[in-house]
Coordinates of C-alpha atoms and ligand atoms in Angstrom, one line a residue:
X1 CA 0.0 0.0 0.0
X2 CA 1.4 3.6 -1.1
X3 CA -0.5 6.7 0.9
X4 CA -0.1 10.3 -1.1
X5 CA -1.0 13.5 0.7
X6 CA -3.4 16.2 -1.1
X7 CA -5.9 18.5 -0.6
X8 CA -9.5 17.7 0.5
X9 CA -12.3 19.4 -1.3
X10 CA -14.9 17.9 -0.4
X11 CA -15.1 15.5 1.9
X12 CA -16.5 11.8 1.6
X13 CA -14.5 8.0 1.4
X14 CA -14.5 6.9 -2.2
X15 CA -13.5 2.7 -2.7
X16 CA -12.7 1.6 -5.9
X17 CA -10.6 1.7 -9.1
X18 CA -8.8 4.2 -10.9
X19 CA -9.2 5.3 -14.0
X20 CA -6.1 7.8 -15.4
X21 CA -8.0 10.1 -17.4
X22 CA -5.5 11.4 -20.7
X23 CA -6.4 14.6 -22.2
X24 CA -8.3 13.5 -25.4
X25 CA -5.3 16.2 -27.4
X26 CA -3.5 13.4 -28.1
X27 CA 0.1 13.7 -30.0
X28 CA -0.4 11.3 -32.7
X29 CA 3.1 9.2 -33.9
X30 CA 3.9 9.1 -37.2
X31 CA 5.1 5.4 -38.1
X32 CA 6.8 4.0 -41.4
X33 CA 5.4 0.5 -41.0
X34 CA 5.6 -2.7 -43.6
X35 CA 2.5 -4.7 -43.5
X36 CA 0.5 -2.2 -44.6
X37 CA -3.0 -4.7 -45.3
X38 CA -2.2 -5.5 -41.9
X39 CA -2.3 -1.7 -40.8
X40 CA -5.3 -1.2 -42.9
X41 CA -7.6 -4.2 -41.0
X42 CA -6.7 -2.6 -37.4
X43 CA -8.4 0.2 -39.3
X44 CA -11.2 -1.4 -40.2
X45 CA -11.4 -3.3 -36.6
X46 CA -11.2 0.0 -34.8
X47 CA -13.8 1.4 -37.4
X48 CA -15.9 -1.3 -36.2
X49 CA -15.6 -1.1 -32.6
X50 CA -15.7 3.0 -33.2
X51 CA -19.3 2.3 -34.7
X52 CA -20.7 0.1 -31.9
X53 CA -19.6 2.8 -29.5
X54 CA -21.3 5.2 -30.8
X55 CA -24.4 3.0 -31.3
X56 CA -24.3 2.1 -27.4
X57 CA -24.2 6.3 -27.2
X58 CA -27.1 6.6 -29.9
X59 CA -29.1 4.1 -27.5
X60 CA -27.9 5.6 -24.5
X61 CA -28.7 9.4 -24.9
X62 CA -32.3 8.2 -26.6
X63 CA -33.1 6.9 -23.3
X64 CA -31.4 9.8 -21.0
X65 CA -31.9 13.0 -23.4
X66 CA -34.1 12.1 -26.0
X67 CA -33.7 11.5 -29.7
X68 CA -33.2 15.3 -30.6
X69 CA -29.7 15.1 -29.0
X70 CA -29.6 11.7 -29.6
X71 CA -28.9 11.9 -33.2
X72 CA -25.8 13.5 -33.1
X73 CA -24.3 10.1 -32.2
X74 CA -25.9 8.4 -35.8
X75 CA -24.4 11.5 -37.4
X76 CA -21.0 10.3 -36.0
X77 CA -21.6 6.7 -37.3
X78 CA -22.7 7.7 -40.5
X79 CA -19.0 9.9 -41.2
X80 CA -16.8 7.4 -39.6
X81 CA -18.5 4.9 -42.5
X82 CA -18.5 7.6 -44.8
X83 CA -16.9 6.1 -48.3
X84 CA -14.7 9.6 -48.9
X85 CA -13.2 9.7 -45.5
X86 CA -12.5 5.8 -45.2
X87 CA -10.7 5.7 -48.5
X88 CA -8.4 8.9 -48.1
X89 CA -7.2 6.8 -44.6
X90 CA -6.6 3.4 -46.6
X91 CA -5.1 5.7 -49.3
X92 CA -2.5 7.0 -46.6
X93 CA -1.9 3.8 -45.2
X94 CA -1.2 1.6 -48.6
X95 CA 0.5 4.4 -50.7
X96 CA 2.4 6.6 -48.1
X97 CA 3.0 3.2 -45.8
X98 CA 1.6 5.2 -42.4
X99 CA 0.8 3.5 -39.4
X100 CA -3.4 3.9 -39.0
X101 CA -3.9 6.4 -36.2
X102 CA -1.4 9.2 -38.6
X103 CA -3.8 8.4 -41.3
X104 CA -7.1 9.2 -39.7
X105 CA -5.3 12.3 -38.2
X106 CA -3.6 13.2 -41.3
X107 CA -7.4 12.8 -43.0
X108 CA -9.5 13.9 -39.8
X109 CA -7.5 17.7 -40.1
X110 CA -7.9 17.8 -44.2
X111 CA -11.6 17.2 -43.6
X112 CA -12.0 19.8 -41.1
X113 CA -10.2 21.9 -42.9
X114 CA -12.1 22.0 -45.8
X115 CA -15.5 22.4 -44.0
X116 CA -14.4 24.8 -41.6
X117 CA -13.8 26.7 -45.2
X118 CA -17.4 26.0 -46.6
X119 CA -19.8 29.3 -46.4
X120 CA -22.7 27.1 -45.6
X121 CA -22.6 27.4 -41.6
X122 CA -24.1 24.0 -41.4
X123 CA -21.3 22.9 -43.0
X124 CA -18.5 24.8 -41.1
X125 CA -20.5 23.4 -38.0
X126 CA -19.7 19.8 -39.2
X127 CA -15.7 20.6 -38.7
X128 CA -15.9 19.8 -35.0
X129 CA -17.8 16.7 -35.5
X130 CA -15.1 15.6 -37.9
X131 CA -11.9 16.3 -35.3
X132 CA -14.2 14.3 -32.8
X133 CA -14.4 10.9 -34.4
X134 CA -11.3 11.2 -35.4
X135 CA -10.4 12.0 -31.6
X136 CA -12.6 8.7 -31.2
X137 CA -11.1 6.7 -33.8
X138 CA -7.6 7.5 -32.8
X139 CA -8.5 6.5 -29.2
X140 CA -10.0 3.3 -29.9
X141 CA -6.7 2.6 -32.3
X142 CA -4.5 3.2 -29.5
X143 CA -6.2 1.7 -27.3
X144 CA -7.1 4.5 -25.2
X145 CA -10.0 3.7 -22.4
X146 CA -13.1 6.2 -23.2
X147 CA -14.7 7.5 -20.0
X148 CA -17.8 6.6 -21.5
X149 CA -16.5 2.9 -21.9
X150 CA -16.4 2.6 -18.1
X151 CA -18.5 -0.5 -16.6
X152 CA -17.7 0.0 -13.1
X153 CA -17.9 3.3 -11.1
X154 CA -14.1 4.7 -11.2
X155 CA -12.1 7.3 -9.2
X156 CA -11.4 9.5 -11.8
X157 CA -7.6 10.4 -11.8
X158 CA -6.2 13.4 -13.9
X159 CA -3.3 16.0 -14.3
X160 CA -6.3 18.8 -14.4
X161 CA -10.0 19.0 -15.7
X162 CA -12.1 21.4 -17.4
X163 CA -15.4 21.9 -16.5
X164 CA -16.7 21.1 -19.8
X165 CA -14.9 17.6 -19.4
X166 CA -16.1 17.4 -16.0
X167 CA -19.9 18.0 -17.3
X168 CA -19.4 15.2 -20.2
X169 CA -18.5 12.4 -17.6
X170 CA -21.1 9.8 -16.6
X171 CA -22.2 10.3 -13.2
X172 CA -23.4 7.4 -12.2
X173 CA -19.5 6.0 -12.9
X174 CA -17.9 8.9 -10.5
X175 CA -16.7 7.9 -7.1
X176 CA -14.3 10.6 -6.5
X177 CA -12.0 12.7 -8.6
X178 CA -8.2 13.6 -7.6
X179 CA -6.0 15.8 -9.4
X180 CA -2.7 17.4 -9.3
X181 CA -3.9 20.8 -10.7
X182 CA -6.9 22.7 -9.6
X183 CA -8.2 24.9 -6.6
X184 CA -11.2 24.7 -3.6
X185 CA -12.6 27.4 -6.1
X186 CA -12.7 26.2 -9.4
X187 CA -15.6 25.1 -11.5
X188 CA -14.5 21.3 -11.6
X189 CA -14.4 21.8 -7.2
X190 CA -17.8 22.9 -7.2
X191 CA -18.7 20.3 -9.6
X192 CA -17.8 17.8 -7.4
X193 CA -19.5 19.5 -4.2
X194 CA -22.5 19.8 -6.1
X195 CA -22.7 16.0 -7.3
X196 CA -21.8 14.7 -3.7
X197 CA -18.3 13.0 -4.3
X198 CA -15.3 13.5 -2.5
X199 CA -12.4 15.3 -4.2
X200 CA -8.7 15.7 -3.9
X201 CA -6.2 18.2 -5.5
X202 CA -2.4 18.9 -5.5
X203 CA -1.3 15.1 -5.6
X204 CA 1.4 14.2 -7.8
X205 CA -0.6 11.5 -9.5
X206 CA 1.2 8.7 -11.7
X207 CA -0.6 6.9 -14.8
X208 CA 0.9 3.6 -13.6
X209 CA -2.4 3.9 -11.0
X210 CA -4.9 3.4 -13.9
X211 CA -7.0 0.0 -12.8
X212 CA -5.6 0.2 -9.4
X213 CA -7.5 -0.2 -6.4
X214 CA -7.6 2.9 -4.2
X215 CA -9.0 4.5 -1.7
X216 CA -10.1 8.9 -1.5
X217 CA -10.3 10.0 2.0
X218 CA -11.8 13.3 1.4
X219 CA -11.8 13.8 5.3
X220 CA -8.3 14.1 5.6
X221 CA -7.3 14.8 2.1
X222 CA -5.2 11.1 1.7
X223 CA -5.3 9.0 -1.2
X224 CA -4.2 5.0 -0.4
X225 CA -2.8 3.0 -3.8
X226 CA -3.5 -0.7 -3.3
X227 CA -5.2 -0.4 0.3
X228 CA -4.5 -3.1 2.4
X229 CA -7.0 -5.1 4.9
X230 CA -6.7 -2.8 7.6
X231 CA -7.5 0.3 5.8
X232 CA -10.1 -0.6 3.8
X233 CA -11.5 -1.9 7.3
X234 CA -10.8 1.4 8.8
X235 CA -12.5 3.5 5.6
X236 CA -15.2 1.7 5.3
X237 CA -16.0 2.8 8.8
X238 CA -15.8 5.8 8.2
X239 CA -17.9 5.4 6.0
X240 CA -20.5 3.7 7.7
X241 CA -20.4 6.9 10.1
X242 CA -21.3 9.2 7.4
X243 CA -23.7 7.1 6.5
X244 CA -24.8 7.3 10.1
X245 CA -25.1 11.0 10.5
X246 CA -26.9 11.6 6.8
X247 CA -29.5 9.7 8.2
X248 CA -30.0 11.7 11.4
X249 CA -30.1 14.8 9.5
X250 CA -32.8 13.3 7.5
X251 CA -35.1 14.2 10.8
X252 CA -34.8 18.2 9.5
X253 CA -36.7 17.7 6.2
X254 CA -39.5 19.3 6.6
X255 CA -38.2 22.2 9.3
X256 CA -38.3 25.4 9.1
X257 CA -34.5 27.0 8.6
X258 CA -35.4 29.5 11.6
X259 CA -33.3 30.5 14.3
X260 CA -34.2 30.2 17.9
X261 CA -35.1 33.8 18.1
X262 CA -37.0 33.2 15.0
X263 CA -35.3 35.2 12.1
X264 CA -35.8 33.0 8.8
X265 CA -33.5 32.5 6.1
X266 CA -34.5 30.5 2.6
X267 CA -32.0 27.6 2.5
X268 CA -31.8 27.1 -1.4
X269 CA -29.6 24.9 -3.7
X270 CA -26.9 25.7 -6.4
X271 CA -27.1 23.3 -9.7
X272 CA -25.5 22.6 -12.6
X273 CA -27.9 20.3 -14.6
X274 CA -31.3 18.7 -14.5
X275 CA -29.7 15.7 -12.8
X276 CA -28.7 17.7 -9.6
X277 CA -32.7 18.5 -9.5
X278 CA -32.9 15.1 -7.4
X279 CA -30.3 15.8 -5.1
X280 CA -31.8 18.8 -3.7
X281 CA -35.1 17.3 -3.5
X282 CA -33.7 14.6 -1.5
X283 CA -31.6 17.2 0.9
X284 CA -35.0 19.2 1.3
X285 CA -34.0 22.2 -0.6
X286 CA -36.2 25.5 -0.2
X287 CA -35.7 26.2 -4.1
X288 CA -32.8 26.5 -6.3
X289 CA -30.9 29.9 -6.0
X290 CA -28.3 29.5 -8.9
X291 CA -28.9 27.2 -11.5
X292 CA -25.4 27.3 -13.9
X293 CA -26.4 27.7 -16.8
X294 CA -23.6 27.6 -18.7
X295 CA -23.3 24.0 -18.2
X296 CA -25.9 23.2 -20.9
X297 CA -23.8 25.2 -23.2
X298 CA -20.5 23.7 -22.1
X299 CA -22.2 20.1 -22.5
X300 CA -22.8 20.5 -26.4
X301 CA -21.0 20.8 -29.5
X302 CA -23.2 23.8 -31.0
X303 CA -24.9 26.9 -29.4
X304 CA -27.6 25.4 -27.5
X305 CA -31.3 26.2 -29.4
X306 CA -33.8 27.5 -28.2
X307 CA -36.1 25.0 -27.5
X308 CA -33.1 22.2 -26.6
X309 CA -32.9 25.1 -23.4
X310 CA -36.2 25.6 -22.8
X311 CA -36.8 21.3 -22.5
X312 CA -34.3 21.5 -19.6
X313 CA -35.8 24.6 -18.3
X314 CA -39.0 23.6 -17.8
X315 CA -38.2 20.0 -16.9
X316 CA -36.0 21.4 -13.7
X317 CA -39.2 24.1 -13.1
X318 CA -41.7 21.1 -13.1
X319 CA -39.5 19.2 -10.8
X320 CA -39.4 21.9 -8.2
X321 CA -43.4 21.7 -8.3
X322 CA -43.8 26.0 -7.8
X323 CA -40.6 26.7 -5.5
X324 CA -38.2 29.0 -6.5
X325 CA -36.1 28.4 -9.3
X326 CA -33.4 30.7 -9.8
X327 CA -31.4 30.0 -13.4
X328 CA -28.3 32.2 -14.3
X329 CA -27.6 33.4 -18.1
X330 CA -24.6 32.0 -19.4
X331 CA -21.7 32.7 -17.6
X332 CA -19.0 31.7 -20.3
X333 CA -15.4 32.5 -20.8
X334 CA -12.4 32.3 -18.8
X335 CA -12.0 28.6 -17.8
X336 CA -15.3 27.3 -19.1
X337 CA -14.9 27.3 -22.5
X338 CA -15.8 25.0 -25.5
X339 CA -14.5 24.8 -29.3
X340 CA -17.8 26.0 -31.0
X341 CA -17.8 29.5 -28.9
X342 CA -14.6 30.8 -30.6
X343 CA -14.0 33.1 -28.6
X344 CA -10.4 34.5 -29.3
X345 CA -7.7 34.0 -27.0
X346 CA -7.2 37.1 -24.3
X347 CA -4.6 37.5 -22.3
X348 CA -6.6 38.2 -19.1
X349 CA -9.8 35.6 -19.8
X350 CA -10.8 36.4 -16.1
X351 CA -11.4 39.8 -16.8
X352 CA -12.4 39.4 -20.5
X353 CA -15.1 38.9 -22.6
X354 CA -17.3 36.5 -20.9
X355 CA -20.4 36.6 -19.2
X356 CA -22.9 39.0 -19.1
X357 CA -20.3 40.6 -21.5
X358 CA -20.8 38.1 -24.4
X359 CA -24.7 38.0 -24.1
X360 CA -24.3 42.6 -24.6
X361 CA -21.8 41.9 -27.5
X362 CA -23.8 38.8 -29.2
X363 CA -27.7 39.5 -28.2
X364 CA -29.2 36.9 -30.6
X365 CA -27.5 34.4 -28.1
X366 CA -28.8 36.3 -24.8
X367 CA -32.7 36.9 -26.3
X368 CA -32.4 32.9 -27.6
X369 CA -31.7 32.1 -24.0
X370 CA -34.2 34.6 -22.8
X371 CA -37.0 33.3 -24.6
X372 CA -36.2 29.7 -23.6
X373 CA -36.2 31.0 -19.9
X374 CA -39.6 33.1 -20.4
X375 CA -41.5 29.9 -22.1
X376 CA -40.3 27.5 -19.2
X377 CA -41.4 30.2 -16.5
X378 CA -44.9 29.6 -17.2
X379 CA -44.6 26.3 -15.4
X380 CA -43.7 27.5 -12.3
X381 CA -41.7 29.8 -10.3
X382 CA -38.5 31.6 -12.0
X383 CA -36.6 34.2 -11.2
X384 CA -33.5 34.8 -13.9
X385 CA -30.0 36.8 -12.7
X386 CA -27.1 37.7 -14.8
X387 CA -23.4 37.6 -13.7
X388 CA -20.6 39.6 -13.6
X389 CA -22.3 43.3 -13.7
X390 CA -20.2 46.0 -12.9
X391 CA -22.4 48.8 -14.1
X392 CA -25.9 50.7 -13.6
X393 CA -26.3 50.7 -17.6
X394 CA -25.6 47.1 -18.2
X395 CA -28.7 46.6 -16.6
X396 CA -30.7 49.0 -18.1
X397 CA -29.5 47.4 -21.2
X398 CA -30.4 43.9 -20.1
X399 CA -34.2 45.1 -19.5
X400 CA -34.5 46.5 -23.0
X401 CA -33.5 43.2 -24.1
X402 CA -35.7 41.4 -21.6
X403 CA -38.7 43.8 -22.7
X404 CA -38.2 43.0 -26.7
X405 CA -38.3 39.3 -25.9
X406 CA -41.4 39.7 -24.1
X407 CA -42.9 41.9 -26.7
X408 CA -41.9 39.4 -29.1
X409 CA -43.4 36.0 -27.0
X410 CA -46.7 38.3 -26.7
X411 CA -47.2 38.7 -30.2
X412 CA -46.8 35.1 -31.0
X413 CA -49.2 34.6 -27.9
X414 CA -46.8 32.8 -25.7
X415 CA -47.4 32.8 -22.3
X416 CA -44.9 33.0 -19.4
X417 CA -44.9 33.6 -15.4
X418 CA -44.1 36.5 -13.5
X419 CA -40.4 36.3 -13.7
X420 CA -38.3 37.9 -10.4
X421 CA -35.2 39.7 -12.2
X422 CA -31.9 39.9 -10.2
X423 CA -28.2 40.4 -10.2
X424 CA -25.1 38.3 -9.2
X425 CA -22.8 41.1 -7.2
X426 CA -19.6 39.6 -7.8
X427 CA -17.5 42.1 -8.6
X428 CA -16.6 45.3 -6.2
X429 CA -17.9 47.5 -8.9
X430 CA -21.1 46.1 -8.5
X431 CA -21.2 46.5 -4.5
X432 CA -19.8 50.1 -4.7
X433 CA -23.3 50.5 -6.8
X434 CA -25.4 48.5 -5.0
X435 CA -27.9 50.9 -4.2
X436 CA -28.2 52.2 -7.5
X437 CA -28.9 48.1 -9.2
X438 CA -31.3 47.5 -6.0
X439 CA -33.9 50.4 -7.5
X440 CA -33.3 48.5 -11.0
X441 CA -33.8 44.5 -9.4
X442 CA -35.5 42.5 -7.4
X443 CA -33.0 40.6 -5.9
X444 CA -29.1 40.5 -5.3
X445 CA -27.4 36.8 -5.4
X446 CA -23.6 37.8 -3.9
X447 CA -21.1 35.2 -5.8
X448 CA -18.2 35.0 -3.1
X449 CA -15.9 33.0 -5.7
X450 CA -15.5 36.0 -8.1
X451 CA -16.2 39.0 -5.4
X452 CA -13.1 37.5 -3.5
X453 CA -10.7 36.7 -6.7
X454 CA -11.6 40.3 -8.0
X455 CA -11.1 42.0 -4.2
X456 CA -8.1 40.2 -3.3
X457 CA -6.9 40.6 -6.7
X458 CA -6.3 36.4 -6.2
X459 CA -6.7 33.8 -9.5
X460 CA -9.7 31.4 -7.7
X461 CA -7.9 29.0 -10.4
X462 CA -4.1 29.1 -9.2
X463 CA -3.8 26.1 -6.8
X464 CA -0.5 28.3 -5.4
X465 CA -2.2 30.8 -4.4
X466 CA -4.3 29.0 -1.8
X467 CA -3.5 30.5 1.5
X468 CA -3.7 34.0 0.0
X469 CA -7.6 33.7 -1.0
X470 CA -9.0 34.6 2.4
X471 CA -12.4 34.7 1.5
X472 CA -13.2 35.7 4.8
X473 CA -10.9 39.0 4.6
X474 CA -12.7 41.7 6.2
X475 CA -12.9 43.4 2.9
X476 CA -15.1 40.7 2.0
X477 CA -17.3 40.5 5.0
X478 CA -18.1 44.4 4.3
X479 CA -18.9 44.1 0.8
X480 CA -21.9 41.8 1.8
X481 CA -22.9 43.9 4.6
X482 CA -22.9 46.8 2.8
X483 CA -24.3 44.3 -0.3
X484 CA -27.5 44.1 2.3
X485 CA -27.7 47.1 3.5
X486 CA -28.2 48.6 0.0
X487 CA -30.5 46.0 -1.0
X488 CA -33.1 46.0 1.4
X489 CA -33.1 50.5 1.4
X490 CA -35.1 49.5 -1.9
X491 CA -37.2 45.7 -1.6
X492 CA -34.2 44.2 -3.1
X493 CA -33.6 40.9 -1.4
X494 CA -30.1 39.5 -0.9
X495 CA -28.7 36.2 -0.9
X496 CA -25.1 34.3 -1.6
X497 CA -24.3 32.0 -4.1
X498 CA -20.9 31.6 -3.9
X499 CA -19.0 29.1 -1.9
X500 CA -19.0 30.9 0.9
X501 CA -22.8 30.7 1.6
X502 CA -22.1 27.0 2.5
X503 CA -19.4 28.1 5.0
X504 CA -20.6 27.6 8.6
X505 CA -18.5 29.5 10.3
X506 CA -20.3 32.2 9.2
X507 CA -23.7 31.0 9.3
X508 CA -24.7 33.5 12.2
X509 CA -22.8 36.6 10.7
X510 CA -24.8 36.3 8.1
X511 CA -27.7 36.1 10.0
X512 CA -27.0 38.8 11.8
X513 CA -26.3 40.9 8.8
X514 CA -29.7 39.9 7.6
X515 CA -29.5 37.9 4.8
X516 CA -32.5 36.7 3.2
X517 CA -31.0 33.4 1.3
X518 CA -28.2 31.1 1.3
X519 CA -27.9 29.0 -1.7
X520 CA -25.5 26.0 -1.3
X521 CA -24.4 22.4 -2.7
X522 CA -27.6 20.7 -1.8
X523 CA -25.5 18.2 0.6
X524 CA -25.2 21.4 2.9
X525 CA -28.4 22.5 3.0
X526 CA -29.7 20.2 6.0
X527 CA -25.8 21.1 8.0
X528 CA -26.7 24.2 7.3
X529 CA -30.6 24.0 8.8
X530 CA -29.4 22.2 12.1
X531 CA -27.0 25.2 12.7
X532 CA -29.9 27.9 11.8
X533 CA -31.9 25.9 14.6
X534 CA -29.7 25.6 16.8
X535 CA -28.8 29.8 16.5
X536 CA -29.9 33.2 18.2
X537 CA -28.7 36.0 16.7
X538 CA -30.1 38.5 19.8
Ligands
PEP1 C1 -19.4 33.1 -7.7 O1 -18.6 33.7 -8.4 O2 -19.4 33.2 -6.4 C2 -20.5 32.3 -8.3 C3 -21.5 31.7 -7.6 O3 -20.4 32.0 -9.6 P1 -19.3 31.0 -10.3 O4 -18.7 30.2 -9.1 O5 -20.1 30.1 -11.2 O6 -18.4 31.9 -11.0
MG2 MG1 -19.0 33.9 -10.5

């Protein structure tokens, strides 16, 4: 048995295998090889096993997503078969003598090439799908695991990950993730918070673990490679324990989040996808304060439509049966980023264009999204908030656009709900002009992840920097006072999203200060209740 020392994120014992995630850039060898019938059958062997896959996928998003999204999986099948882009790999193979996964590179970038050069944007669309079976292709040739391929649940292991690989994993296979890069206050963090698994960073991980047994102690931040008898005895205690005190805070569904003294505060959830709807059900969540978005976006290979949004919309509204569902507009850029957005390289994503920012610059995106959010209101309870506002006039600008889509749904006679409008305050911008956005909203949702990497001047992504993100620097404290005070001088409500809202330490100050929501990982929200109870804040 080897122990390694990292950081706990979220806490949790995780026992099982690991699978070594590789970064699907792969850096394809080019190979003189003889035999070249022989290279051209593990072709058409891999072409074979490349079409099953994407079959089982076919079959498996029908079931999960529908055939809409479904069929982007057939589309697949029917270009890996396709007779133009098979023979220009044999071609490469027989006359150049290349070894197969160079050929379906070699072929996979010409073919991109020339439809990313087509005017038709259906067509320039297609040059993504054609680097992706290749990507696929080349995988299976090399006989690279997919995630999707898993048959067992896995600790995922990995060097760093993106959100929108994060997002693309099969949850039901996720025991734990550990990686060497990465910080408490990164997307792929709050991923894992928000799906309930435990999480390690800053290991110095090793491929030879892939199909080890290992065990994530996300208690003490400890990773075990080939555990022996007495730990595994010991961690599956612990456990047990957790187990254990789950089940007594099941006895707080159904309580009001009220202190002693009786001061109230709505105990809401934070989401990234439909799936987490369950989870927060089961947790007894009040409503759902921050639904991300942007996850939908980062999920897909094309800008999401409009009615692909509002499914997902109203299915998450219909689950919530009438309580409060809060959904953010996309809040893209910086590290969540996916091929189709093209957005152009900055040197400063953080502060770039992203955000509230690309849904000002591009507004057929923002009113697409809009619309979808307006139709799925009239199923229940929305509210809608848009991040990263700095500025009085941004969200003037945002109600004009809110007002045309509403015009627009009223002449088609398209009904929607009474929808509350509110802002994240997440930069100090925003706080310093909080009184001036609380006349314009209904509702302030502070984002502590941002509000502290902008205050403290502190990357939330830099896994160095970790001791110097004090997120509960006075400077940070005041904001959100001052956040509430400004709210509430005009019927603007104020609650926190970020990470912070989960942090119970601060559970009475924020009580105190008067707080009207916290919205959290929807494992904290019955913690969260038992300290509320147990609380008086005269
Ligand atoms: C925040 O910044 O605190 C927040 C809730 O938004 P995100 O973490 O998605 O940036
Ligand atoms: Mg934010």
């Amino acid at each position: 048995m080897e122990k390694f020392q990292g950081k706990s994120i979220f806490s949790g014992v995780a026992i099982g295998r690991i699978f070594f995630f590789a970064k699907s850039e792969q850096q394809v060898k080019r190979e003189r090889i003889e035999d070249t019938e022989a290279e051209a059958a593990r072709f058409e062997a891999a072409k074979e096993k490349t079409l099953e896959q994407l079959h089982a996928l076919y079959e498996k998003a029908l079931v999960e997503v529908g055939e809409a999204q479904a069929e982007i999986f057939d589309a697949h099948a029917m270009m890996v078969d396709d007779t133009d882009f098979c023979d220009s790999i044999y071609n490469i193979i027989r006359t150049q003598n290349m070894n197969a996964e160079y050929a379906v590179a070699t072929t996979g970038d010409n073919f991109a090439t020339m439809f990313a050069e087509m005017d038709d944007e259906y067509f320039k669309a297609r040059a993504l799908d054609v680097k992706d079976i290749s990507e696929r292709l080349i995988n299976v040739l090399s006989g690279k695991q997919d995630a999707a391929d898993l048959s067992e649940p896995v600790i995922v292991v990995a060097e760093d990950l993106t959100p929108s690989e994060t997002v693309s994993m099969d949850k039901s296979k996720l025991l734990a993730f550990v990686t060497r890069l990465g910080s408490s206050n990164s997307h792929t963090a709050i991923l894992a918070r928000t799906m309930n698994i435990p999480a390690l960073i800053g290991l110095d991980i090793d491929p030879a673990w892939n199909g080890k047994m290992a065990v994530v102690d996300g208690f003490n931040g400890a990773l075990y490679i080939e555990p022996d008898e007495k730990t595994l005895e010991v961690m599956r205690a612990k456990q047990q324990e957790e187990i254990r005190k789950r089940e007594l805070l099941q006895q707080l569904k159904g309580k009001v989040s009220e202190t002693v003294d009786g001061k109230k505060i709505r105990l809401y959830a934070n989401i990234g996808s439909v799936g987490d709807v369950a989870n927060v059900l089961q947790n007894d969540g009040e409503g759902i304060g921050l639904f991300r978005s942007e996850f939908l976006y980062l999920e897909k290979d094309h800008w999401p439509t409009e009615d692909e949004q509002f499914q997902v919309y109203k299915q998450v509204v219909e689950n919530m049966a009438g309580k409060k569902v809060i959904i953010r507009t996309l809040d893209l850029g910086a590290d969540k980023q996916a091929d189709y957005f093209n957005l152009a390289d900055e040197e400063n994503p953080a502060m770039g264009l992203r955000a509230i920012r690309i849904c000002l610059e591009q507004p057929d995106i923002f009113k697409t999204q809009l619309r979808a959010l307006y139709r799925a209101s009239a199923y229940g309870n929305v509210g809608i908030m848009f991040p990263m506002i700095t500025s009085v006039w941004e969200v003037q600008e945002i109600k004009r656009i809110v007002n045309l889509v509403k015009a627009e749904l009223d002449t088609a006679g398209i009904s929607y709900g009474d929808v509350e409008l509110g802002v994240m305050i997440e930069t100090p911008a925003a706080v310093m002009v909080s009184e001036e956005l609380a006349k314009e909203m209904d509702f302030f949702s502070i984002g502590t992840n941002d509000l502290t990497q902008y205050t403290l001047a502190i990357d939330r992504q830099n896994a160095k920097l970790g001791r110097f993100y004090d997120s509960h620097h006075p400077a940070i404290l005041e904001m959100i006072r001052m956040t509430v005070e400004n709210g509430h001088k005009h019927d603007c409500w104020v609650g926190i999203c970020g990470e912070l809202g989960a942090d119970m330490t601060l559970t009475e100050t924020f009580l105190k200060m008067g707080v009207d929501e916290l919205s959290v990982s929807p494992t904290f929200i019955l913690p969260i209740r038992e300290i509320i109870r147990k609380t008086s804040i005269q």
